JSON list of C-alpha atoms in Angstrom, two decimals:
[
{"chain": "A", "resi": 27, "resn": "LYS", "atom": "CA", "xyz": [0.76, 14.95, 3.33]},
{"chain": "A", "resi": 28, "resn": "GLN", "atom": "CA", "xyz": [3.48, 15.93, 0.90]},
{"chain": "A", "resi": 29, "resn": "GLU", "atom": "CA", "xyz": [2.53, 18.40, -1.77]},
{"chain": "A", "resi": 30, "resn": "VAL", "atom": "CA", "xyz": [4.81, 19.34, -4.73]},
{"chain": "A", "resi": 31, "resn": "THR", "atom": "CA", "xyz": [4.31, 22.64, -6.68]},
{"chain": "A", "resi": 32, "resn": "GLN", "atom": "CA", "xyz": [5.95, 23.61, -9.87]},
{"chain": "A", "resi": 33, "resn": "ILE", "atom": "CA", "xyz": [6.02, 27.14, -11.14]},
{"chain": "A", "resi": 34, "resn": "PRO", "atom": "CA", "xyz": [5.49, 28.24, -13.87]},
{"chain": "A", "resi": 35, "resn": "ALA", "atom": "CA", "xyz": [2.98, 25.89, -15.44]},
{"chain": "A", "resi": 36, "resn": "ALA", "atom": "CA", "xyz": [4.10, 26.82, -18.83]},
{"chain": "A", "resi": 37, "resn": "LEU", "atom": "CA", "xyz": [7.04, 28.65, -20.19]},
{"chain": "A", "resi": 38, "resn": "SER", "atom": "CA", "xyz": [8.03, 29.81, -23.75]},
{"chain": "A", "resi": 39, "resn": "VAL", "atom": "CA", "xyz": [11.50, 31.02, -24.47]},
{"chain": "A", "resi": 40, "resn": "PRO", "atom": "CA", "xyz": [13.60, 31.72, -27.60]},
{"chain": "A", "resi": 41, "resn": "GLU", "atom": "CA", "xyz": [16.36, 29.30, -28.54]},
{"chain": "A", "resi": 42, "resn": "GLY", "atom": "CA", "xyz": [19.69, 29.88, -26.77]},
{"chain": "A", "resi": 43, "resn": "GLU", "atom": "CA", "xyz": [18.30, 31.24, -23.59]},
{"chain": "A", "resi": 44, "resn": "ASN", "atom": "CA", "xyz": [19.25, 29.85, -20.22]},
{"chain": "A", "resi": 45, "resn": "LEU", "atom": "CA", "xyz": [16.29, 29.06, -18.02]},
{"chain": "A", "resi": 46, "resn": "VAL", "atom": "CA", "xyz": [15.21, 27.88, -14.60]},
{"chain": "A", "resi": 47, "resn": "LEU", "atom": "CA", "xyz": [12.31, 25.70, -13.65]},
{"chain": "A", "resi": 48, "resn": "ASN", "atom": "CA", "xyz": [11.15, 25.66, -10.00]},
{"chain": "A", "resi": 49, "resn": "CYS", "atom": "CA", "xyz": [9.81, 23.02, -7.69]},
{"chain": "A", "resi": 50, "resn": "SER", "atom": "CA", "xyz": [8.80, 23.35, -4.10]},
{"chain": "A", "resi": 51, "resn": "PHE", "atom": "CA", "xyz": [7.65, 20.70, -1.59]},
{"chain": "A", "resi": 52, "resn": "THR", "atom": "CA", "xyz": [5.93, 21.01, 1.78]},
{"chain": "A", "resi": 53, "resn": "ASP", "atom": "CA", "xyz": [7.68, 18.25, 3.81]},
{"chain": "A", "resi": 54, "resn": "SER", "atom": "CA", "xyz": [11.46, 18.51, 4.00]},
{"chain": "A", "resi": 55, "resn": "ALA", "atom": "CA", "xyz": [11.86, 14.88, 5.20]},
{"chain": "A", "resi": 56, "resn": "ILE", "atom": "CA", "xyz": [12.62, 13.46, 1.75]},
{"chain": "A", "resi": 57, "resn": "TYR", "atom": "CA", "xyz": [14.79, 10.64, 0.65]},
{"chain": "A", "resi": 58, "resn": "ASN", "atom": "CA", "xyz": [15.54, 12.03, -2.85]},
{"chain": "A", "resi": 59, "resn": "LEU", "atom": "CA", "xyz": [14.24, 14.35, -5.47]},
{"chain": "A", "resi": 60, "resn": "GLN", "atom": "CA", "xyz": [13.95, 13.50, -9.18]},
{"chain": "A", "resi": 61, "resn": "TRP", "atom": "CA", "xyz": [13.42, 15.57, -12.31]},
{"chain": "A", "resi": 62, "resn": "PHE", "atom": "CA", "xyz": [11.75, 13.93, -15.25]},
{"chain": "A", "resi": 63, "resn": "ARG", "atom": "CA", "xyz": [11.04, 14.86, -18.84]},
{"chain": "A", "resi": 64, "resn": "GLN", "atom": "CA", "xyz": [7.82, 13.89, -20.66]},
{"chain": "A", "resi": 65, "resn": "ASP", "atom": "CA", "xyz": [7.27, 14.29, -24.39]},
{"chain": "A", "resi": 66, "resn": "PRO", "atom": "CA", "xyz": [3.73, 14.35, -25.69]},
{"chain": "A", "resi": 67, "resn": "GLY", "atom": "CA", "xyz": [2.07, 10.93, -25.78]},
{"chain": "A", "resi": 68, "resn": "LYS", "atom": "CA", "xyz": [5.07, 9.37, -24.15]},
{"chain": "A", "resi": 69, "resn": "GLY", "atom": "CA", "xyz": [6.12, 8.15, -20.78]},
{"chain": "A", "resi": 70, "resn": "LEU", "atom": "CA", "xyz": [8.44, 9.85, -18.33]},
{"chain": "A", "resi": 71, "resn": "THR", "atom": "CA", "xyz": [12.21, 9.78, -18.60]},
{"chain": "A", "resi": 72, "resn": "SER", "atom": "CA", "xyz": [14.38, 10.35, -15.67]},
{"chain": "A", "resi": 73, "resn": "LEU", "atom": "CA", "xyz": [16.80, 13.29, -16.05]},
{"chain": "A", "resi": 74, "resn": "LEU", "atom": "CA", "xyz": [18.47, 13.80, -12.64]},
{"chain": "A", "resi": 75, "resn": "LEU", "atom": "CA", "xyz": [18.17, 12.43, -9.19]},
{"chain": "A", "resi": 76, "resn": "ILE", "atom": "CA", "xyz": [19.39, 14.26, -6.15]},
{"chain": "A", "resi": 77, "resn": "GLN", "atom": "CA", "xyz": [19.83, 12.26, -2.99]},
{"chain": "A", "resi": 78, "resn": "SER", "atom": "CA", "xyz": [18.73, 14.04, 0.30]},
{"chain": "A", "resi": 79, "resn": "SER", "atom": "CA", "xyz": [22.35, 14.49, 1.33]},
{"chain": "A", "resi": 80, "resn": "GLN", "atom": "CA", "xyz": [23.39, 16.21, -2.00]},
{"chain": "A", "resi": 81, "resn": "ARG", "atom": "CA", "xyz": [23.06, 19.71, -3.09]},
{"chain": "A", "resi": 82, "resn": "GLU", "atom": "CA", "xyz": [23.10, 19.39, -6.80]},
{"chain": "A", "resi": 83, "resn": "GLN", "atom": "CA", "xyz": [23.50, 17.08, -9.79]},
{"chain": "A", "resi": 84, "resn": "THR", "atom": "CA", "xyz": [24.63, 17.92, -13.31]},
{"chain": "A", "resi": 85, "resn": "SER", "atom": "CA", "xyz": [24.10, 16.16, -16.62]},
{"chain": "A", "resi": 86, "resn": "GLY", "atom": "CA", "xyz": [25.21, 17.92, -19.77]},
{"chain": "A", "resi": 87, "resn": "ARG", "atom": "CA", "xyz": [23.31, 21.20, -20.02]},
{"chain": "A", "resi": 88, "resn": "LEU", "atom": "CA", "xyz": [21.15, 20.34, -17.11]},
{"chain": "A", "resi": 89, "resn": "ASN", "atom": "CA", "xyz": [21.83, 21.21, -13.52]},
{"chain": "A", "resi": 90, "resn": "ALA", "atom": "CA", "xyz": [19.42, 20.48, -10.68]},
{"chain": "A", "resi": 91, "resn": "SER", "atom": "CA", "xyz": [19.80, 21.87, -7.16]},
{"chain": "A", "resi": 92, "resn": "LEU", "atom": "CA", "xyz": [18.19, 20.89, -3.89]},
{"chain": "A", "resi": 93, "resn": "ASP", "atom": "CA", "xyz": [17.61, 22.99, -0.73]},
{"chain": "A", "resi": 94, "resn": "LYS", "atom": "CA", "xyz": [15.82, 20.67, 1.68]},
{"chain": "A", "resi": 95, "resn": "SER", "atom": "CA", "xyz": [15.56, 23.23, 4.50]},
{"chain": "A", "resi": 96, "resn": "SER", "atom": "CA", "xyz": [13.58, 25.60, 2.30]},
{"chain": "A", "resi": 97, "resn": "GLY", "atom": "CA", "xyz": [11.76, 22.82, 0.44]},
{"chain": "A", "resi": 98, "resn": "ARG", "atom": "CA", "xyz": [12.97, 23.97, -3.02]},
{"chain": "A", "resi": 99, "resn": "SER", "atom": "CA", "xyz": [14.64, 22.59, -6.06]},
{"chain": "A", "resi": 100, "resn": "THR", "atom": "CA", "xyz": [15.58, 24.19, -9.45]},
{"chain": "A", "resi": 101, "resn": "LEU", "atom": "CA", "xyz": [16.35, 22.73, -12.76]},
{"chain": "A", "resi": 102, "resn": "TYR", "atom": "CA", "xyz": [18.61, 24.92, -14.82]},
{"chain": "A", "resi": 103, "resn": "ILE", "atom": "CA", "xyz": [18.77, 24.34, -18.54]},
{"chain": "A", "resi": 104, "resn": "ALA", "atom": "CA", "xyz": [21.64, 26.06, -20.43]},
{"chain": "A", "resi": 105, "resn": "ALA", "atom": "CA", "xyz": [21.55, 27.24, -24.00]},
{"chain": "A", "resi": 106, "resn": "SER", "atom": "CA", "xyz": [18.10, 25.91, -24.60]},
{"chain": "A", "resi": 107, "resn": "GLN", "atom": "CA", "xyz": [17.29, 24.15, -27.88]},
{"chain": "A", "resi": 108, "resn": "PRO", "atom": "CA", "xyz": [13.94, 23.41, -29.64]},
{"chain": "A", "resi": 109, "resn": "GLY", "atom": "CA", "xyz": [14.56, 19.71, -28.72]},
{"chain": "A", "resi": 110, "resn": "ASP", "atom": "CA", "xyz": [14.22, 20.70, -25.07]},
{"chain": "A", "resi": 111, "resn": "SER", "atom": "CA", "xyz": [10.57, 21.36, -25.66]},
{"chain": "A", "resi": 112, "resn": "ALA", "atom": "CA", "xyz": [8.64, 19.01, -23.32]},
{"chain": "A", "resi": 113, "resn": "THR", "atom": "CA", "xyz": [6.99, 18.85, -19.97]},
{"chain": "A", "resi": 114, "resn": "TYR", "atom": "CA", "xyz": [9.33, 18.73, -17.05]},
{"chain": "A", "resi": 115, "resn": "LEU", "atom": "CA", "xyz": [8.07, 17.11, -13.78]},
{"chain": "A", "resi": 116, "resn": "CYS", "atom": "CA", "xyz": [9.59, 17.15, -10.36]},
{"chain": "A", "resi": 117, "resn": "ALA", "atom": "CA", "xyz": [9.01, 14.32, -7.82]},
{"chain": "A", "resi": 118, "resn": "VAL", "atom": "CA", "xyz": [10.07, 13.77, -4.26]},
{"chain": "A", "resi": 119, "resn": "GLY", "atom": "CA", "xyz": [10.47, 10.51, -2.39]},
{"chain": "A", "resi": 120, "resn": "GLY", "atom": "CA", "xyz": [9.48, 10.10, 1.22]},
{"chain": "A", "resi": 121, "resn": "ASN", "atom": "CA", "xyz": [11.58, 9.27, 4.24]},
{"chain": "A", "resi": 122, "resn": "SER", "atom": "CA", "xyz": [12.60, 5.86, 2.89]},
{"chain": "A", "resi": 123, "resn": "GLY", "atom": "CA", "xyz": [13.55, 4.58, -0.39]},
{"chain": "A", "resi": 124, "resn": "ASN", "atom": "CA", "xyz": [10.45, 2.48, -0.75]},
{"chain": "A", "resi": 125, "resn": "THR", "atom": "CA", "xyz": [8.01, 5.44, -0.22]},
{"chain": "A", "resi": 126, "resn": "PRO", "atom": "CA", "xyz": [6.42, 6.22, -3.54]},
{"chain": "A", "resi": 127, "resn": "LEU", "atom": "CA", "xyz": [7.26, 9.46, -5.34]},
{"chain": "A", "resi": 128, "resn": "VAL", "atom": "CA", "xyz": [4.82, 12.38, -5.07]},
{"chain": "A", "resi": 129, "resn": "PHE", "atom": "CA", "xyz": [4.83, 14.40, -8.32]},
{"chain": "A", "resi": 130, "resn": "GLY", "atom": "CA", "xyz": [4.26, 18.04, -9.19]},
{"chain": "A", "resi": 131, "resn": "LYS", "atom": "CA", "xyz": [2.00, 18.91, -12.10]},
{"chain": "A", "resi": 132, "resn": "GLY", "atom": "CA", "xyz": [4.90, 19.87, -14.35]},
{"chain": "A", "resi": 133, "resn": "THR", "atom": "CA", "xyz": [6.08, 22.81, -16.31]},
{"chain": "A", "resi": 134, "resn": "ARG", "atom": "CA", "xyz": [5.41, 22.73, -20.09]},
{"chain": "A", "resi": 135, "resn": "LEU", "atom": "CA", "xyz": [8.42, 24.25, -21.91]},
{"chain": "A", "resi": 136, "resn": "SER", "atom": "CA", "xyz": [8.46, 25.47, -25.51]},
{"chain": "A", "resi": 137, "resn": "VAL", "atom": "CA", "xyz": [11.68, 26.57, -27.00]},
{"chain": "A", "resi": 138, "resn": "ILE", "atom": "CA", "xyz": [11.17, 28.63, -30.13]},
{"chain": "A", "resi": 139, "resn": "ALA", "atom": "CA", "xyz": [13.64, 28.48, -32.93]},
{"chain": "B", "resi": 5, "resn": "ASN", "atom": "CA", "xyz": [16.41, -4.41, -22.96]},
{"chain": "B", "resi": 6, "resn": "ALA", "atom": "CA", "xyz": [12.75, -3.47, -23.18]},
{"chain": "B", "resi": 7, "resn": "GLY", "atom": "CA", "xyz": [12.51, -1.78, -19.67]},
{"chain": "B", "resi": 8, "resn": "VAL", "atom": "CA", "xyz": [8.86, -1.40, -18.70]},
{"chain": "B", "resi": 9, "resn": "THR", "atom": "CA", "xyz": [6.26, -2.74, -21.10]},
{"chain": "B", "resi": 10, "resn": "GLN", "atom": "CA", "xyz": [2.61, -1.85, -20.86]},
{"chain": "B", "resi": 11, "resn": "THR", "atom": "CA", "xyz": [-0.29, -3.40, -22.79]},
{"chain": "B", "resi": 12, "resn": "PRO", "atom": "CA", "xyz": [-2.55, -2.36, -24.37]},
{"chain": "B", "resi": 13, "resn": "LYS", "atom": "CA", "xyz": [-1.49, 1.08, -25.57]},
{"chain": "B", "resi": 14, "resn": "PHE", "atom": "CA", "xyz": [-5.04, 2.21, -26.22]},
{"chain": "B", "resi": 15, "resn": "GLN", "atom": "CA", "xyz": [-8.43, 0.95, -24.92]},
{"chain": "B", "resi": 16, "resn": "VAL", "atom": "CA", "xyz": [-12.00, 2.14, -25.17]},
{"chain": "B", "resi": 17, "resn": "LEU", "atom": "CA", "xyz": [-14.53, 0.64, -22.64]},
{"chain": "B", "resi": 18, "resn": "LYS", "atom": "CA", "xyz": [-18.19, 1.15, -22.02]},
{"chain": "B", "resi": 19, "resn": "THR", "atom": "CA", "xyz": [-19.32, 2.02, -18.53]},
{"chain": "B", "resi": 20, "resn": "GLY", "atom": "CA", "xyz": [-19.55, -1.10, -16.41]},
{"chain": "B", "resi": 21, "resn": "GLN", "atom": "CA", "xyz": [-17.12, -3.17, -18.57]},
{"chain": "B", "resi": 22, "resn": "SER", "atom": "CA", "xyz": [-13.97, -4.64, -16.92]},
{"chain": "B", "resi": 23, "resn": "MET", "atom": "CA", "xyz": [-10.49, -4.87, -18.11]},
{"chain": "B", "resi": 24, "resn": "THR", "atom": "CA", "xyz": [-6.94, -5.57, -16.91]},
{"chain": "B", "resi": 25, "resn": "LEU", "atom": "CA", "xyz": [-3.93, -3.39, -17.73]},
{"chain": "B", "resi": 26, "resn": "GLN", "atom": "CA", "xyz": [-0.70, -5.34, -17.93]},
{"chain": "B", "resi": 27, "resn": "CYS", "atom": "CA", "xyz": [2.73, -4.32, -16.98]},
{"chain": "B", "resi": 28, "resn": "ALA", "atom": "CA", "xyz": [5.98, -6.16, -17.12]},
{"chain": "B", "resi": 29, "resn": "GLN", "atom": "CA", "xyz": [9.52, -5.17, -16.44]},
{"chain": "B", "resi": 30, "resn": "ASP", "atom": "CA", "xyz": [12.70, -6.99, -17.38]},
{"chain": "B", "resi": 31, "resn": "MET", "atom": "CA", "xyz": [15.24, -5.18, -15.04]},
{"chain": "B", "resi": 32, "resn": "ASN", "atom": "CA", "xyz": [14.74, -7.39, -11.98]},
{"chain": "B", "resi": 33, "resn": "HIS", "atom": "CA", "xyz": [13.22, -4.60, -10.05]},
{"chain": "B", "resi": 34, "resn": "ASN", "atom": "CA", "xyz": [11.66, -5.17, -6.65]},
{"chain": "B", "resi": 35, "resn": "SER", "atom": "CA", "xyz": [9.23, -2.22, -6.53]},
{"chain": "B", "resi": 36, "resn": "MET", "atom": "CA", "xyz": [6.44, -1.45, -9.06]},
{"chain": "B", "resi": 37, "resn": "TYR", "atom": "CA", "xyz": [3.80, 1.31, -9.28]},
{"chain": "B", "resi": 38, "resn": "TRP", "atom": "CA", "xyz": [0.70, 2.28, -11.05]},
{"chain": "B", "resi": 39, "resn": "TYR", "atom": "CA", "xyz": [-0.04, 5.97, -11.63]},
{"chain": "B", "resi": 40, "resn": "ARG", "atom": "CA", "xyz": [-2.83, 7.79, -13.50]},
{"chain": "B", "resi": 41, "resn": "GLN", "atom": "CA", "xyz": [-2.20, 11.05, -15.25]},
{"chain": "B", "resi": 42, "resn": "ASP", "atom": "CA", "xyz": [-5.08, 13.57, -15.81]},
{"chain": "B", "resi": 43, "resn": "PRO", "atom": "CA", "xyz": [-4.92, 17.10, -17.24]},
{"chain": "B", "resi": 44, "resn": "GLY", "atom": "CA", "xyz": [-4.49, 19.55, -14.48]},
{"chain": "B", "resi": 45, "resn": "MET", "atom": "CA", "xyz": [-4.06, 16.85, -11.83]},
{"chain": "B", "resi": 46, "resn": "GLY", "atom": "CA", "xyz": [-0.61, 15.56, -12.54]},
{"chain": "B", "resi": 47, "resn": "LEU", "atom": "CA", "xyz": [0.48, 12.05, -11.74]},
{"chain": "B", "resi": 48, "resn": "ARG", "atom": "CA", "xyz": [-1.36, 10.39, -8.92]},
{"chain": "B", "resi": 49, "resn": "LEU", "atom": "CA", "xyz": [-0.52, 7.02, -7.39]},
{"chain": "B", "resi": 50, "resn": "ILE", "atom": "CA", "xyz": [-3.13, 4.26, -7.52]},
{"chain": "B", "resi": 51, "resn": "TYR", "atom": "CA", "xyz": [-1.41, 1.27, -6.04]},
{"chain": "B", "resi": 52, "resn": "TYR", "atom": "CA", "xyz": [2.14, 0.10, -5.56]},
{"chain": "B", "resi": 53, "resn": "SER", "atom": "CA", "xyz": [4.04, -3.07, -4.73]},
{"chain": "B", "resi": 54, "resn": "ALA", "atom": "CA", "xyz": [7.27, -2.57, -2.73]},
{"chain": "B", "resi": 55, "resn": "SER", "atom": "CA", "xyz": [8.25, -6.13, -3.27]},
{"chain": "B", "resi": 56, "resn": "GLU", "atom": "CA", "xyz": [6.92, -9.42, -4.74]},
{"chain": "B", "resi": 57, "resn": "GLY", "atom": "CA", "xyz": [3.99, -10.59, -2.64]},
{"chain": "B", "resi": 58, "resn": "THR", "atom": "CA", "xyz": [3.01, -7.18, -1.22]},
{"chain": "B", "resi": 59, "resn": "THR", "atom": "CA", "xyz": [0.75, -4.50, -2.46]},
{"chain": "B", "resi": 60, "resn": "ASP", "atom": "CA", "xyz": [-0.40, -1.19, -0.95]},
{"chain": "B", "resi": 61, "resn": "LYS", "atom": "CA", "xyz": [-2.93, 1.57, -1.75]},
{"chain": "B", "resi": 62, "resn": "GLY", "atom": "CA", "xyz": [-1.92, 4.83, -3.04]},
{"chain": "B", "resi": 63, "resn": "GLU", "atom": "CA", "xyz": [-3.69, 8.13, -3.22]},
{"chain": "B", "resi": 64, "resn": "VAL", "atom": "CA", "xyz": [-6.54, 7.09, -5.56]},
{"chain": "B", "resi": 65, "resn": "PRO", "atom": "CA", "xyz": [-7.22, 3.31, -5.13]},
{"chain": "B", "resi": 66, "resn": "ASN", "atom": "CA", "xyz": [-11.07, 3.28, -5.34]},
{"chain": "B", "resi": 67, "resn": "GLY", "atom": "CA", "xyz": [-12.36, 1.32, -8.33]},
{"chain": "B", "resi": 68, "resn": "TYR", "atom": "CA", "xyz": [-9.15, -0.51, -8.94]},
{"chain": "B", "resi": 69, "resn": "ASN", "atom": "CA", "xyz": [-7.44, -3.81, -7.80]},
{"chain": "B", "resi": 70, "resn": "VAL", "atom": "CA", "xyz": [-3.91, -4.96, -8.52]},
{"chain": "B", "resi": 71, "resn": "SER", "atom": "CA", "xyz": [-2.03, -8.23, -8.62]},
{"chain": "B", "resi": 72, "resn": "ARG", "atom": "CA", "xyz": [1.64, -8.65, -8.32]},
{"chain": "B", "resi": 73, "resn": "LEU", "atom": "CA", "xyz": [1.80, -11.85, -10.30]},
{"chain": "B", "resi": 74, "resn": "ASN", "atom": "CA", "xyz": [5.51, -12.44, -9.91]},
{"chain": "B", "resi": 75, "resn": "LYS", "atom": "CA", "xyz": [8.60, -10.22, -9.68]},
{"chain": "B", "resi": 76, "resn": "ARG", "atom": "CA", "xyz": [8.25, -9.16, -13.31]},
{"chain": "B", "resi": 77, "resn": "GLU", "atom": "CA", "xyz": [4.51, -8.44, -13.63]},
{"chain": "B", "resi": 78, "resn": "PHE", "atom": "CA", "xyz": [2.09, -6.05, -11.92]},
{"chain": "B", "resi": 79, "resn": "SER", "atom": "CA", "xyz": [-1.41, -5.76, -13.31]},
{"chain": "B", "resi": 80, "resn": "LEU", "atom": "CA", "xyz": [-4.17, -3.27, -12.68]},
{"chain": "B", "resi": 81, "resn": "ARG", "atom": "CA", "xyz": [-7.81, -4.26, -12.99]},
{"chain": "B", "resi": 82, "resn": "LEU", "atom": "CA", "xyz": [-10.91, -2.13, -13.37]},
{"chain": "B", "resi": 83, "resn": "GLU", "atom": "CA", "xyz": [-13.88, -4.27, -12.31]},
{"chain": "B", "resi": 84, "resn": "SER", "atom": "CA", "xyz": [-16.62, -1.96, -13.48]},
{"chain": "B", "resi": 85, "resn": "ALA", "atom": "CA", "xyz": [-15.30, 0.97, -15.49]},
{"chain": "B", "resi": 86, "resn": "ALA", "atom": "CA", "xyz": [-16.58, 4.53, -15.01]},
{"chain": "B", "resi": 87, "resn": "PRO", "atom": "CA", "xyz": [-16.16, 7.64, -17.16]},
{"chain": "B", "resi": 88, "resn": "SER", "atom": "CA", "xyz": [-14.13, 9.08, -14.24]},
{"chain": "B", "resi": 89, "resn": "GLN", "atom": "CA", "xyz": [-11.54, 6.47, -14.88]},
{"chain": "B", "resi": 90, "resn": "THR", "atom": "CA", "xyz": [-10.76, 7.89, -18.40]},
{"chain": "B", "resi": 91, "resn": "SER", "atom": "CA", "xyz": [-7.07, 8.65, -18.04]},
{"chain": "B", "resi": 92, "resn": "VAL", "atom": "CA", "xyz": [-3.60, 7.70, -19.12]},
{"chain": "B", "resi": 93, "resn": "TYR", "atom": "CA", "xyz": [-2.26, 4.97, -16.91]},
{"chain": "B", "resi": 94, "resn": "PHE", "atom": "CA", "xyz": [1.45, 4.59, -16.27]},
{"chain": "B", "resi": 95, "resn": "CYS", "atom": "CA", "xyz": [3.42, 1.68, -14.74]},
{"chain": "B", "resi": 96, "resn": "ALA", "atom": "CA", "xyz": [6.77, 2.33, -13.26]},
{"chain": "B", "resi": 97, "resn": "SER", "atom": "CA", "xyz": [9.48, 0.35, -11.48]},
{"chain": "B", "resi": 98, "resn": "ILE", "atom": "CA", "xyz": [12.49, 0.92, -9.38]},
{"chain": "B", "resi": 99, "resn": "PRO", "atom": "CA", "xyz": [15.21, -1.49, -8.06]},
{"chain": "B", "resi": 100, "resn": "GLY", "atom": "CA", "xyz": [14.07, -0.97, -4.45]},
{"chain": "B", "resi": 101, "resn": "GLY", "atom": "CA", "xyz": [15.44, -3.05, -1.62]},
{"chain": "B", "resi": 102, "resn": "ALA", "atom": "CA", "xyz": [18.38, -2.09, 0.45]},
{"chain": "B", "resi": 103, "resn": "ARG", "atom": "CA", "xyz": [20.72, -1.42, -2.53]},
{"chain": "B", "resi": 104, "resn": "GLY", "atom": "CA", "xyz": [18.28, 0.14, -4.97]},
{"chain": "B", "resi": 105, "resn": "GLN", "atom": "CA", "xyz": [16.55, 2.90, -3.05]},
{"chain": "B", "resi": 106, "resn": "ASN", "atom": "CA", "xyz": [18.38, 5.84, -4.65]},
{"chain": "B", "resi": 107, "resn": "SER", "atom": "CA", "xyz": [17.70, 4.84, -8.20]},
{"chain": "B", "resi": 108, "resn": "PRO", "atom": "CA", "xyz": [15.60, 6.65, -10.75]},
{"chain": "B", "resi": 109, "resn": "LEU", "atom": "CA", "xyz": [12.02, 5.52, -11.45]},
{"chain": "B", "resi": 110, "resn": "HIS", "atom": "CA", "xyz": [11.62, 3.76, -14.82]},
{"chain": "B", "resi": 111, "resn": "PHE", "atom": "CA", "xyz": [8.26, 4.32, -16.66]},
{"chain": "B", "resi": 112, "resn": "GLY", "atom": "CA", "xyz": [6.37, 2.55, -19.38]},
{"chain": "B", "resi": 113, "resn": "ASN", "atom": "CA", "xyz": [4.83, 4.43, -22.30]},
{"chain": "B", "resi": 114, "resn": "GLY", "atom": "CA", "xyz": [1.36, 4.32, -20.82]},
{"chain": "B", "resi": 115, "resn": "THR", "atom": "CA", "xyz": [-2.12, 2.96, -21.65]},
{"chain": "B", "resi": 116, "resn": "ARG", "atom": "CA", "xyz": [-4.68, 5.53, -22.81]},
{"chain": "B", "resi": 117, "resn": "LEU", "atom": "CA", "xyz": [-8.06, 4.47, -21.57]},
{"chain": "B", "resi": 118, "resn": "THR", "atom": "CA", "xyz": [-11.42, 6.01, -22.53]},
{"chain": "B", "resi": 119, "resn": "VAL", "atom": "CA", "xyz": [-14.52, 5.06, -20.76]},
{"chain": "B", "resi": 120, "resn": "THR", "atom": "CA", "xyz": [-17.72, 6.05, -22.51]}
]
């Protein structure tokens, strides 16, 4: 059974810092890995999707990497802003595109102005 | 373009009551999912529908039933609500199929359910 772990569970940083969120998974036979953002009381918004054949994806100040062999992904946020404060969730898809995503419990990020 | 719409947004039930959570998507997606989110437990899959006419159990299906009414709609029913079903319920969809497997999951804004 796939298990996804995110460390740390919570993180507080001053504005302007670069930061890294970590995600690990137990079964490397994944179809893709997705990072989501969740604001309080809201649904999840997709940030980045990395296909199993890819090593990284970038969107603006966000960069996500994937190392399937070691079962790890990182989400790098450059020059953090108070508006980045949210919970970030990592999810992995199974060995086919229709296999439902398995989610980590998330990292709650606070960026202090 | 509304995306994924869930109704109601909030609901309070007494133990033993029944209700149906509604979900509809307007993106012509094939696959739809129901998750529940609880503090400290993360998101857990209840049921999913890979395509119209099919449904499958997820990690925590007990106490729930689903109906894929058509391609747009996927409902979740609680036949006899229990306090353990107090949670936030999210519906999500993805294009699925041969061309839509590497697409991001789209979520609704959730239904916050309290069972007393």
